[in-house]
Amino acid sequence: MKKNPDGRISLELTVGEVAERSGVAVSTLHFYETKGLIKSWRNRGNQRRYPRVVLRRVAVIKVAQRTGIPLADIAAALSVLPHDRPLTAKDWQRLSQTWKQQLDQRIASLTALRDQLTGCIGCGCLSMQDCPLRNPHDELGEKGAGPVLLEL
Amino acid sequence: MKKNPDGRISLELTVGEVAERSGVAVSTLHFYETKGLIKSWRNRGNQRRYPRVVLRRVAVIKVAQRTGIPLADIAAALSVLPHDRPLTAKDWQRLSQTWKQQLDQRIASLTALRDQLTGCIGCGCLSMQDCPLRNPHDELGEKGAGPVLLEL
DNA sequence: ATAAAACCTCAAGTAATATTGAGGTCAATA
DNA sequence: TATTGACCTCAATATTACTTGAGGTTTTAT
């Protein structure tokens, strides 16, 4: 734990410290800053300094990314939240609920696709008589590929 | 259905026909060809012609993409398969089983993450006493982000 | 026969998410 | 104090998966 000259825990973090403790590269922190995801102030020598709560913010960003949410959306969700003090319980609840819903959707999509695959493994999938993958009303694409005619 | 001069169904498809029937853009088919995912031959006027089985191949590519598999991996998986005749039942079974496994893993990751989120919604996640997101042994990252210290 | 639609190649552009490098400054330590 | 490690900016590069455009040819339809 970094200490000040007087031996107490430092309240501010350098970019290297944030990198080490959050697990993201320094360059990534710079990048996030240009995207407005995090903020810093500068010391006399123009070096970035972060409040400790930035670690929480980075953690939240990473969680959201794991759910597949693009950075721009994360930035939008975080934009209404303060950079300089911890998120409130309410803040976090709202965020996590929204993201959980999106996550649920993605899981549902992937699960449905997996079940199709499972079925196709069984059916050999060569007669294409009843193959679900052939189903033109299939809307499972993760990126909204949309319905597609697979007339094989 | 395209017909030959003699009125029978054409055995070969133009790139536009493949595009229309597979739901991918012509430019995408060109692109896939440069990546070795599909193949074509040329007619007298240097235009691409495809066997009908290319539609199946494109369908397989799209299914794999929906599971989140990168094109390069799909190309590798398909590279051992013939371009000029339909996949055998065995071919398809092998592919779909592999992909199903990967899909299962992704679903498991996302589900675990969702459950963490669900827990965090309940706990308010501000005391950070028992927050799973703080767990340094968490290995759920979709892209193998690896364990990370989230000492908040 | 001619015009429109479809096709060709090759290069460049797009978007997301960063990483790398050059050239230079600041800060911690021996 | 001198050196080394950390930091700075800005531009360029990387990857994935395509799309767009320019300039030209072929095929199809009238």
GROMACS .gro file of C-alpha atoms (C1' of nucleotides) in nm:
model
  364
    1MET     CA    1   0.000   0.000   0.000
    2LYS     CA    2   0.141   0.330  -0.103
    3LYS     CA    3   0.208   0.573   0.178
    4ASN     CA    4   0.248   0.944   0.197
    5PRO     CA    5   0.555   1.096   0.357
    6ASP     CA    6   0.368   1.097   0.685
    7GLY     CA    7   0.307   0.724   0.660
    8ARG     CA    8  -0.063   0.725   0.592
    9ILE     CA    9  -0.227   0.561   0.296
   10SER     CA   10  -0.211   0.780  -0.009
   11LEU     CA   11  -0.538   0.917  -0.127
   12GLU     CA   12  -0.433   0.960  -0.484
   13LEU     CA   13  -0.300   0.709  -0.731
   14THR     CA   14  -0.064   0.741  -1.023
   15VAL     CA   15  -0.156   0.593  -1.355
   16GLY     CA   16   0.089   0.311  -1.299
   17GLU     CA   17  -0.069   0.224  -0.968
   18VAL     CA   18  -0.414   0.222  -1.119
   19ALA     CA   19  -0.286   0.003  -1.399
   20GLU     CA   20  -0.128  -0.247  -1.165
   21ARG     CA   21  -0.421  -0.265  -0.932
   22SER     CA   22  -0.695  -0.272  -1.191
   23GLY     CA   23  -0.517  -0.503  -1.430
   24VAL     CA   24  -0.547  -0.278  -1.732
   25ALA     CA   25  -0.253  -0.129  -1.920
   26VAL     CA   26  -0.147   0.230  -1.870
   27SER     CA   27  -0.219   0.295  -2.236
   28THR     CA   28  -0.569   0.162  -2.185
   29LEU     CA   29  -0.627   0.404  -1.901
   30HIS     CA   30  -0.517   0.687  -2.125
   31PHE     CA   31  -0.751   0.554  -2.387
   32TYR     CA   32  -1.042   0.531  -2.145
   33GLU     CA   33  -0.976   0.885  -2.045
   34THR     CA   34  -1.004   1.008  -2.403
   35LYS     CA   35  -1.336   0.826  -2.419
   36GLY     CA   36  -1.459   0.996  -2.106
   37LEU     CA   37  -1.488   0.673  -1.912
   38ILE     CA   38  -1.254   0.788  -1.640
   39LYS     CA   39  -1.109   1.119  -1.531
   40SER     CA   40  -0.794   1.239  -1.363
   41TRP     CA   41  -0.632   1.558  -1.252
   42ARG     CA   42  -0.270   1.655  -1.300
   43ASN     CA   43   0.003   1.718  -1.052
   44ARG     CA   44   0.255   2.000  -1.084
   45GLY     CA   45   0.454   1.798  -1.336
   46ASN     CA   46   0.152   1.725  -1.558
   47GLN     CA   47   0.122   1.366  -1.445
   48ARG     CA   48  -0.216   1.206  -1.397
   49ARG     CA   49  -0.351   1.151  -1.051
   50TYR     CA   50  -0.659   0.947  -0.973
   51PRO     CA   51  -0.893   0.923  -0.679
   52ARG     CA   52  -0.913   0.575  -0.535
   53VAL     CA   53  -1.269   0.540  -0.659
   54VAL     CA   54  -1.137   0.516  -1.011
   55LEU     CA   55  -1.055   0.155  -0.933
   56ARG     CA   56  -1.417   0.085  -0.875
   57ARG     CA   57  -1.505   0.259  -1.195
   58VAL     CA   58  -1.256   0.054  -1.393
   59ALA     CA   59  -1.386  -0.261  -1.230
   60VAL     CA   60  -1.737  -0.171  -1.336
   61ILE     CA   61  -1.617  -0.106  -1.689
   62LYS     CA   62  -1.456  -0.445  -1.703
   63VAL     CA   63  -1.760  -0.621  -1.570
   64ALA     CA   64  -1.974  -0.451  -1.828
   65GLN     CA   65  -1.732  -0.543  -2.103
   66ARG     CA   66  -1.745  -0.903  -2.000
   67THR     CA   67  -2.116  -0.896  -2.058
   68GLY     CA   68  -2.045  -0.784  -2.413
   69ILE     CA   69  -2.150  -0.424  -2.380
   70PRO     CA   70  -1.953  -0.192  -2.609
   71LEU     CA   71  -1.743   0.080  -2.450
   72ALA     CA   72  -1.956   0.358  -2.593
   73ASP     CA   73  -2.261   0.219  -2.417
   74ILE     CA   74  -2.067   0.179  -2.095
   75ALA     CA   75  -1.952   0.537  -2.128
   76ALA     CA   76  -2.310   0.650  -2.171
   77ALA     CA   77  -2.426   0.454  -1.869
   78LEU     CA   78  -2.141   0.586  -1.657
   79SER     CA   79  -2.169   0.941  -1.781
   80VAL     CA   80  -2.444   1.025  -1.537
   81LEU     CA   81  -2.237   0.906  -1.243
   82PRO     CA   82  -1.986   1.108  -1.044
   83HIS     CA   83  -1.616   1.060  -1.103
   84ASP     CA   84  -1.512   1.198  -0.770
   85ARG     CA   85  -1.701   0.992  -0.518
   86PRO     CA   86  -1.806   0.629  -0.491
   87LEU     CA   87  -2.118   0.514  -0.667
   88THR     CA   88  -2.418   0.504  -0.444
   89ALA     CA   89  -2.599   0.178  -0.388
   90LYS     CA   90  -2.872   0.309  -0.607
   91ASP     CA   91  -2.631   0.394  -0.888
   92TRP     CA   92  -2.486   0.050  -0.886
   93GLN     CA   93  -2.821  -0.115  -0.861
   94ARG     CA   94  -2.951   0.067  -1.163
   95LEU     CA   95  -2.643  -0.014  -1.369
   96SER     CA   96  -2.621  -0.375  -1.271
   97GLN     CA   97  -2.988  -0.435  -1.329
   98THR     CA   98  -2.972  -0.292  -1.678
   99TRP     CA   99  -2.666  -0.493  -1.761
  100LYS     CA  100  -2.808  -0.806  -1.612
  101GLN     CA  101  -3.103  -0.776  -1.843
  102GLN     CA  102  -2.880  -0.743  -2.146
  103LEU     CA  103  -2.676  -1.031  -2.023
  104ASP     CA  104  -2.988  -1.239  -1.981
  105GLN     CA  105  -3.078  -1.168  -2.340
  106ARG     CA  106  -2.741  -1.267  -2.469
  107ILE     CA  107  -2.748  -1.585  -2.267
  108ALA     CA  108  -3.091  -1.665  -2.401
  109SER     CA  109  -2.975  -1.610  -2.758
  110LEU     CA  110  -2.671  -1.824  -2.720
  111THR     CA  111  -2.864  -2.094  -2.541
  112ALA     CA  112  -3.122  -2.112  -2.815
  113LEU     CA  113  -2.847  -2.132  -3.072
  114ARG     CA  114  -2.675  -2.405  -2.877
  115ASP     CA  115  -2.995  -2.599  -2.858
  116GLN     CA  116  -3.031  -2.572  -3.232
  117LEU     CA  117  -2.682  -2.696  -3.275
  118THR     CA  118  -2.752  -2.979  -3.036
  119GLY     CA  119  -3.053  -3.079  -3.238
  120CYS     CA  120  -2.858  -3.059  -3.559
  121ILE     CA  121  -2.586  -3.278  -3.426
  122GLY     CA  122  -2.848  -3.541  -3.371
  123CYS     CA  123  -3.025  -3.502  -3.700
  124GLY     CA  124  -2.716  -3.513  -3.911
  125CYS     CA  125  -2.843  -3.196  -4.061
  126LEU     CA  126  -2.786  -3.308  -4.413
  127SER     CA  127  -3.135  -3.379  -4.530
  128MET     CA  128  -3.214  -3.023  -4.430
  129GLN     CA  129  -3.575  -3.127  -4.401
  130ASP     CA  130  -3.636  -2.995  -4.055
  131CYS     CA  131  -3.310  -2.835  -3.961
  132PRO     CA  132  -3.367  -2.536  -3.738
  133LEU     CA  133  -3.067  -2.370  -3.889
  134ARG     CA  134  -3.267  -2.354  -4.203
  135ASN     CA  135  -3.552  -2.177  -4.034
  136PRO     CA  136  -3.595  -1.843  -4.206
  137HIS     CA  137  -3.764  -1.694  -3.901
  138ASP     CA  138  -3.465  -1.750  -3.686
  139GLU     CA  139  -3.378  -1.422  -3.520
  140LEU     CA  140  -3.111  -1.534  -3.282
  141GLY     CA  141  -2.817  -1.347  -3.426
  142GLU     CA  142  -2.622  -1.178  -3.152
  143LYS     CA  143  -2.568  -0.877  -3.368
  144GLY     CA  144  -2.911  -0.876  -3.516
  145ALA     CA  145  -2.814  -1.046  -3.835
  146GLY     CA  146  -3.182  -1.069  -3.905
  147PRO     CA  147  -3.383  -1.335  -4.079
  148VAL     CA  148  -3.209  -1.499  -4.364
  149LEU     CA  149  -3.316  -1.742  -4.628
  150LEU     CA  150  -3.108  -2.050  -4.606
  151GLU     CA  151  -3.254  -2.243  -4.891
  152LEU     CA  152  -3.008  -2.517  -4.919
  153MET     CA  153  -3.532  -2.051  -5.914
  154LYS     CA  154  -3.280  -1.989  -6.183
  155LYS     CA  155  -3.312  -2.207  -6.486
  156ASN     CA  156  -3.082  -2.305  -6.763
  157PRO     CA  157  -3.178  -2.250  -7.125
  158ASP     CA  158  -3.326  -2.596  -7.126
  159GLY     CA  159  -3.551  -2.511  -6.832
  160ARG     CA  160  -3.384  -2.716  -6.563
  161ILE     CA  161  -3.257  -2.578  -6.237
  162SER     CA  162  -2.915  -2.429  -6.273
  163LEU     CA  163  -2.637  -2.610  -6.098
  164GLU     CA  164  -2.420  -2.308  -6.059
  165LEU     CA  165  -2.485  -1.980  -5.889
  166THR     CA  166  -2.360  -1.630  -5.956
  167VAL     CA  167  -2.226  -1.424  -5.671
  168GLY     CA  168  -2.541  -1.218  -5.669
  169GLU     CA  169  -2.755  -1.527  -5.635
  170VAL     CA  170  -2.545  -1.656  -5.351
  171ALA     CA  171  -2.565  -1.315  -5.184
  172GLU     CA  172  -2.941  -1.300  -5.214
  173ARG     CA  173  -3.001  -1.650  -5.096
  174SER     CA  174  -2.750  -1.657  -4.816
  175GLY     CA  175  -2.824  -1.309  -4.690
  176VAL     CA  176  -2.467  -1.186  -4.705
  177ALA     CA  177  -2.346  -0.901  -4.924
  178VAL     CA  178  -2.160  -0.966  -5.246
  179SER     CA  179  -1.863  -0.784  -5.103
  180THR     CA  180  -1.871  -1.018  -4.807
  181LEU     CA  181  -1.858  -1.318  -5.036
  182HIS     CA  182  -1.555  -1.171  -5.209
  183PHE     CA  183  -1.406  -1.111  -4.869
  184TYR     CA  184  -1.474  -1.466  -4.754
  185GLU     CA  185  -1.310  -1.591  -5.068
  186THR     CA  186  -0.992  -1.398  -4.994
  187LYS     CA  187  -0.996  -1.559  -4.652
  188GLY     CA  188  -1.031  -1.904  -4.800
  189LEU     CA  189  -1.367  -1.965  -4.643
  190ILE     CA  190  -1.537  -2.026  -4.974
  191LYS     CA  191  -1.423  -2.096  -5.327
  192SER     CA  192  -1.550  -2.032  -5.675
  193TRP     CA  193  -1.451  -2.088  -6.031
  194ARG     CA  194  -1.478  -1.840  -6.313
  195ASN     CA  195  -1.683  -1.841  -6.630
  196ARG     CA  196  -1.554  -1.725  -6.966
  197GLY     CA  197  -1.604  -1.363  -6.869
  198ASN     CA  198  -1.412  -1.397  -6.540
  199GLN     CA  199  -1.721  -1.393  -6.326
  200ARG     CA  200  -1.749  -1.609  -6.018
  201ARG     CA  201  -1.959  -1.920  -6.024
  202TYR     CA  202  -2.044  -2.125  -5.719
  203PRO     CA  203  -2.166  -2.475  -5.659
  204ARG     CA  204  -2.492  -2.486  -5.472
  205VAL     CA  205  -2.320  -2.634  -5.171
  206VAL     CA  206  -2.160  -2.298  -5.109
  207LEU     CA  207  -2.491  -2.194  -4.957
  208ARG     CA  208  -2.451  -2.457  -4.693
  209ARG     CA  209  -2.100  -2.348  -4.628
  210VAL     CA  210  -2.205  -1.989  -4.584
  211ALA     CA  211  -2.484  -2.100  -4.352
  212VAL     CA  212  -2.234  -2.288  -4.142
  213ILE     CA  213  -2.009  -1.985  -4.131
  214LYS     CA  214  -2.292  -1.770  -4.008
  215VAL     CA  215  -2.395  -2.016  -3.743
  216ALA     CA  216  -2.040  -2.034  -3.617
  217GLN     CA  217  -2.015  -1.657  -3.611
  218ARG     CA  218  -2.326  -1.634  -3.402
  219THR     CA  219  -2.159  -1.847  -3.143
  220GLY     CA  220  -1.882  -1.589  -3.129
  221ILE     CA  221  -1.615  -1.782  -3.310
  222PRO     CA  222  -1.376  -1.559  -3.507
  223LEU     CA  223  -1.359  -1.602  -3.883
  224ALA     CA  224  -1.004  -1.727  -3.873
  225ASP     CA  225  -1.106  -2.013  -3.647
  226ILE     CA  226  -1.401  -2.091  -3.866
  227ALA     CA  227  -1.171  -2.093  -4.166
  228ALA     CA  228  -0.942  -2.335  -3.988
  229ALA     CA  229  -1.228  -2.565  -3.899
  230LEU     CA  230  -1.366  -2.556  -4.251
  231SER     CA  231  -1.032  -2.590  -4.418
  232VAL     CA  232  -1.032  -2.965  -4.385
  233LEU     CA  233  -1.369  -2.992  -4.554
  234PRO     CA  234  -1.438  -3.017  -4.926
  235HIS     CA  235  -1.560  -2.713  -5.115
  236ASP     CA  236  -1.709  -2.908  -5.398
  237ARG     CA  237  -1.949  -3.146  -5.234
  238PRO     CA  238  -2.183  -3.132  -4.938
  239LEU     CA  239  -2.048  -3.188  -4.591
  240THR     CA  240  -2.099  -3.538  -4.471
  241ALA     CA  241  -2.301  -3.605  -4.161
  242LYS     CA  242  -1.978  -3.680  -3.985
  243ASP     CA  243  -1.822  -3.350  -4.091
  244TRP     CA  244  -2.111  -3.156  -3.960
  245GLN     CA  245  -2.129  -3.353  -3.642
  246ARG     CA  246  -1.767  -3.287  -3.565
  247LEU     CA  247  -1.797  -2.917  -3.634
  248SER     CA  248  -2.117  -2.865  -3.449
  249GLN     CA  249  -1.999  -3.058  -3.148
  250THR     CA  250  -1.684  -2.852  -3.121
  251TRP     CA  251  -1.876  -2.532  -3.156
  252LYS     CA  252  -2.139  -2.641  -2.913
  253GLN     CA  253  -1.871  -2.696  -2.654
  254GLN     CA  254  -1.730  -2.351  -2.703
  255LEU     CA  255  -2.079  -2.210  -2.690
  256ASP     CA  256  -2.145  -2.397  -2.369
  257GLN     CA  257  -1.838  -2.240  -2.219
  258ARG     CA  258  -1.939  -1.893  -2.319
  259ILE     CA  259  -2.285  -1.946  -2.180
  260ALA     CA  260  -2.139  -2.073  -1.856
  261SER     CA  261  -1.912  -1.770  -1.829
  262LEU     CA  262  -2.189  -1.527  -1.894
  263THR     CA  263  -2.423  -1.705  -1.659
  264ALA     CA  264  -2.173  -1.696  -1.378
  265LEU     CA  265  -2.116  -1.330  -1.443
  266ARG     CA  266  -2.487  -1.266  -1.440
  267ASP     CA  267  -2.523  -1.446  -1.113
  268GLN     CA  268  -2.251  -1.231  -0.968
  269LEU     CA  269  -2.426  -0.925  -1.090
  270THR     CA  270  -2.750  -1.051  -0.945
  271GLY     CA  271  -2.583  -1.097  -0.611
  272CYS     CA  272  -2.431  -0.755  -0.628
  273ILE     CA  273  -2.762  -0.595  -0.699
  274GLY     CA  274  -2.883  -0.740  -0.374
  275CYS     CA  275  -2.581  -0.652  -0.168
  276GLY     CA  276  -2.557  -0.293  -0.280
  277CYS     CA  277  -2.199  -0.374  -0.353
  278LEU     CA  278  -2.064  -0.071  -0.179
  279SER     CA  279  -1.923  -0.214   0.136
  280MET     CA  280  -1.717  -0.437  -0.087
  281GLN     CA  281  -1.689  -0.679   0.198
  282ASP     CA  282  -1.804  -0.984   0.012
  283CYS     CA  283  -1.860  -0.856  -0.336
  284PRO     CA  284  -1.785  -1.130  -0.587
  285LEU     CA  285  -1.666  -0.868  -0.831
  286ARG     CA  286  -1.385  -0.809  -0.594
  287ASN     CA  287  -1.284  -1.171  -0.598
  288PRO     CA  288  -0.929  -1.190  -0.729
  289HIS     CA  289  -0.973  -1.552  -0.832
  290ASP     CA  290  -1.249  -1.469  -1.070
  291GLU     CA  291  -1.161  -1.614  -1.406
  292LEU     CA  292  -1.478  -1.543  -1.592
  293GLY     CA  293  -1.350  -1.305  -1.852
  294GLU     CA  294  -1.477  -1.394  -2.194
  295LYS     CA  295  -1.147  -1.309  -2.350
  296GLY     CA  296  -0.938  -1.460  -2.078
  297ALA     CA  297  -0.867  -1.133  -1.908
  298GLY     CA  298  -0.723  -1.342  -1.630
  299PRO     CA  299  -0.731  -1.285  -1.259
  300VAL     CA  300  -0.712  -0.927  -1.156
  301LEU     CA  301  -0.672  -0.758  -0.826
  302LEU     CA  302  -0.968  -0.540  -0.762
  303GLU     CA  303  -0.867  -0.398  -0.432
  304LEU     CA  304  -1.117  -0.127  -0.399
  305DA     C1'  305  -2.785  -0.322  -8.087
  306DT     C1'  306  -2.780  -0.074  -7.706
  307DA     C1'  307  -2.860   0.031  -7.239
  308DA     C1'  308  -2.898  -0.126  -6.778
  309DA     C1'  309  -2.774  -0.440  -6.440
  310DA     C1'  310  -2.442  -0.725  -6.266
  311DC     C1'  311  -1.986  -0.826  -6.238
  312DC     C1'  312  -1.463  -0.748  -6.204
  313DT     C1'  313  -1.014  -0.565  -5.932
  314DC     C1'  314  -0.776  -0.307  -5.621
  315DA     C1'  315  -0.728   0.044  -5.288
  316DA     C1'  316  -0.899   0.286  -4.928
  317DG     C1'  317  -1.220   0.362  -4.555
  318DT     C1'  318  -1.490   0.232  -4.120
  319DA     C1'  319  -1.558   0.102  -3.638
  320DA     C1'  320  -1.419  -0.080  -3.204
  321DT     C1'  321  -1.056  -0.146  -2.891
  322DA     C1'  322  -0.670  -0.092  -2.796
  323DT     C1'  323  -0.106  -0.125  -2.837
  324DT     C1'  324   0.342   0.058  -2.985
  325DG     C1'  325   0.683   0.393  -3.072
  326DA     C1'  326   0.930   0.830  -3.094
  327DG     C1'  327   1.084   1.204  -2.868
  328DG     C1'  328   1.090   1.437  -2.452
  329DT     C1'  329   0.994   1.546  -1.919
  330DC     C1'  330   0.946   1.431  -1.425
  331DA     C1'  331   1.030   1.193  -0.998
  332DA     C1'  332   1.232   0.852  -0.690
  333DT     C1'  333   1.660   0.651  -0.541
  334DA     C1'  334   2.162   0.523  -0.485
  335DT     C1'  335   2.345   1.471  -0.809
  336DA     C1'  336   2.301   1.160  -1.147
  337DT     C1'  337   2.061   0.803  -1.322
  338DT     C1'  338   1.681   0.521  -1.388
  339DG     C1'  339   1.212   0.430  -1.405
  340DA     C1'  340   0.773   0.635  -1.463
  341DC     C1'  341   0.532   0.958  -1.702
  342DC     C1'  342   0.388   1.284  -2.093
  343DT     C1'  343   0.184   1.365  -2.601
  344DC     C1'  344   0.077   1.250  -3.047
  345DA     C1'  345   0.084   0.968  -3.435
  346DA     C1'  346   0.094   0.532  -3.624
  347DT     C1'  347  -0.008   0.052  -3.621
  348DA     C1'  348  -0.288  -0.379  -3.524
  349DT     C1'  349  -0.702  -0.673  -3.550
  350DT     C1'  350  -1.153  -0.821  -3.702
  351DA     C1'  351  -1.487  -0.800  -4.023
  352DC     C1'  352  -1.638  -0.582  -4.348
  353DT     C1'  353  -1.805  -0.172  -4.682
  354DT     C1'  354  -1.732   0.180  -5.029
  355DG     C1'  355  -1.562   0.372  -5.438
  356DA     C1'  356  -1.332   0.429  -5.877
  357DG     C1'  357  -1.270   0.272  -6.310
  358DG     C1'  358  -1.359  -0.082  -6.627
  359DT     C1'  359  -1.591  -0.539  -6.834
  360DT     C1'  360  -1.967  -0.880  -6.905
  361DT     C1'  361  -2.429  -1.031  -6.921
  362DT     C1'  362  -2.910  -0.966  -6.974
  363DA     C1'  363  -3.307  -0.749  -7.136
  364DT     C1'  364  -3.548  -0.471  -7.459
   0.00000   0.00000   0.00000
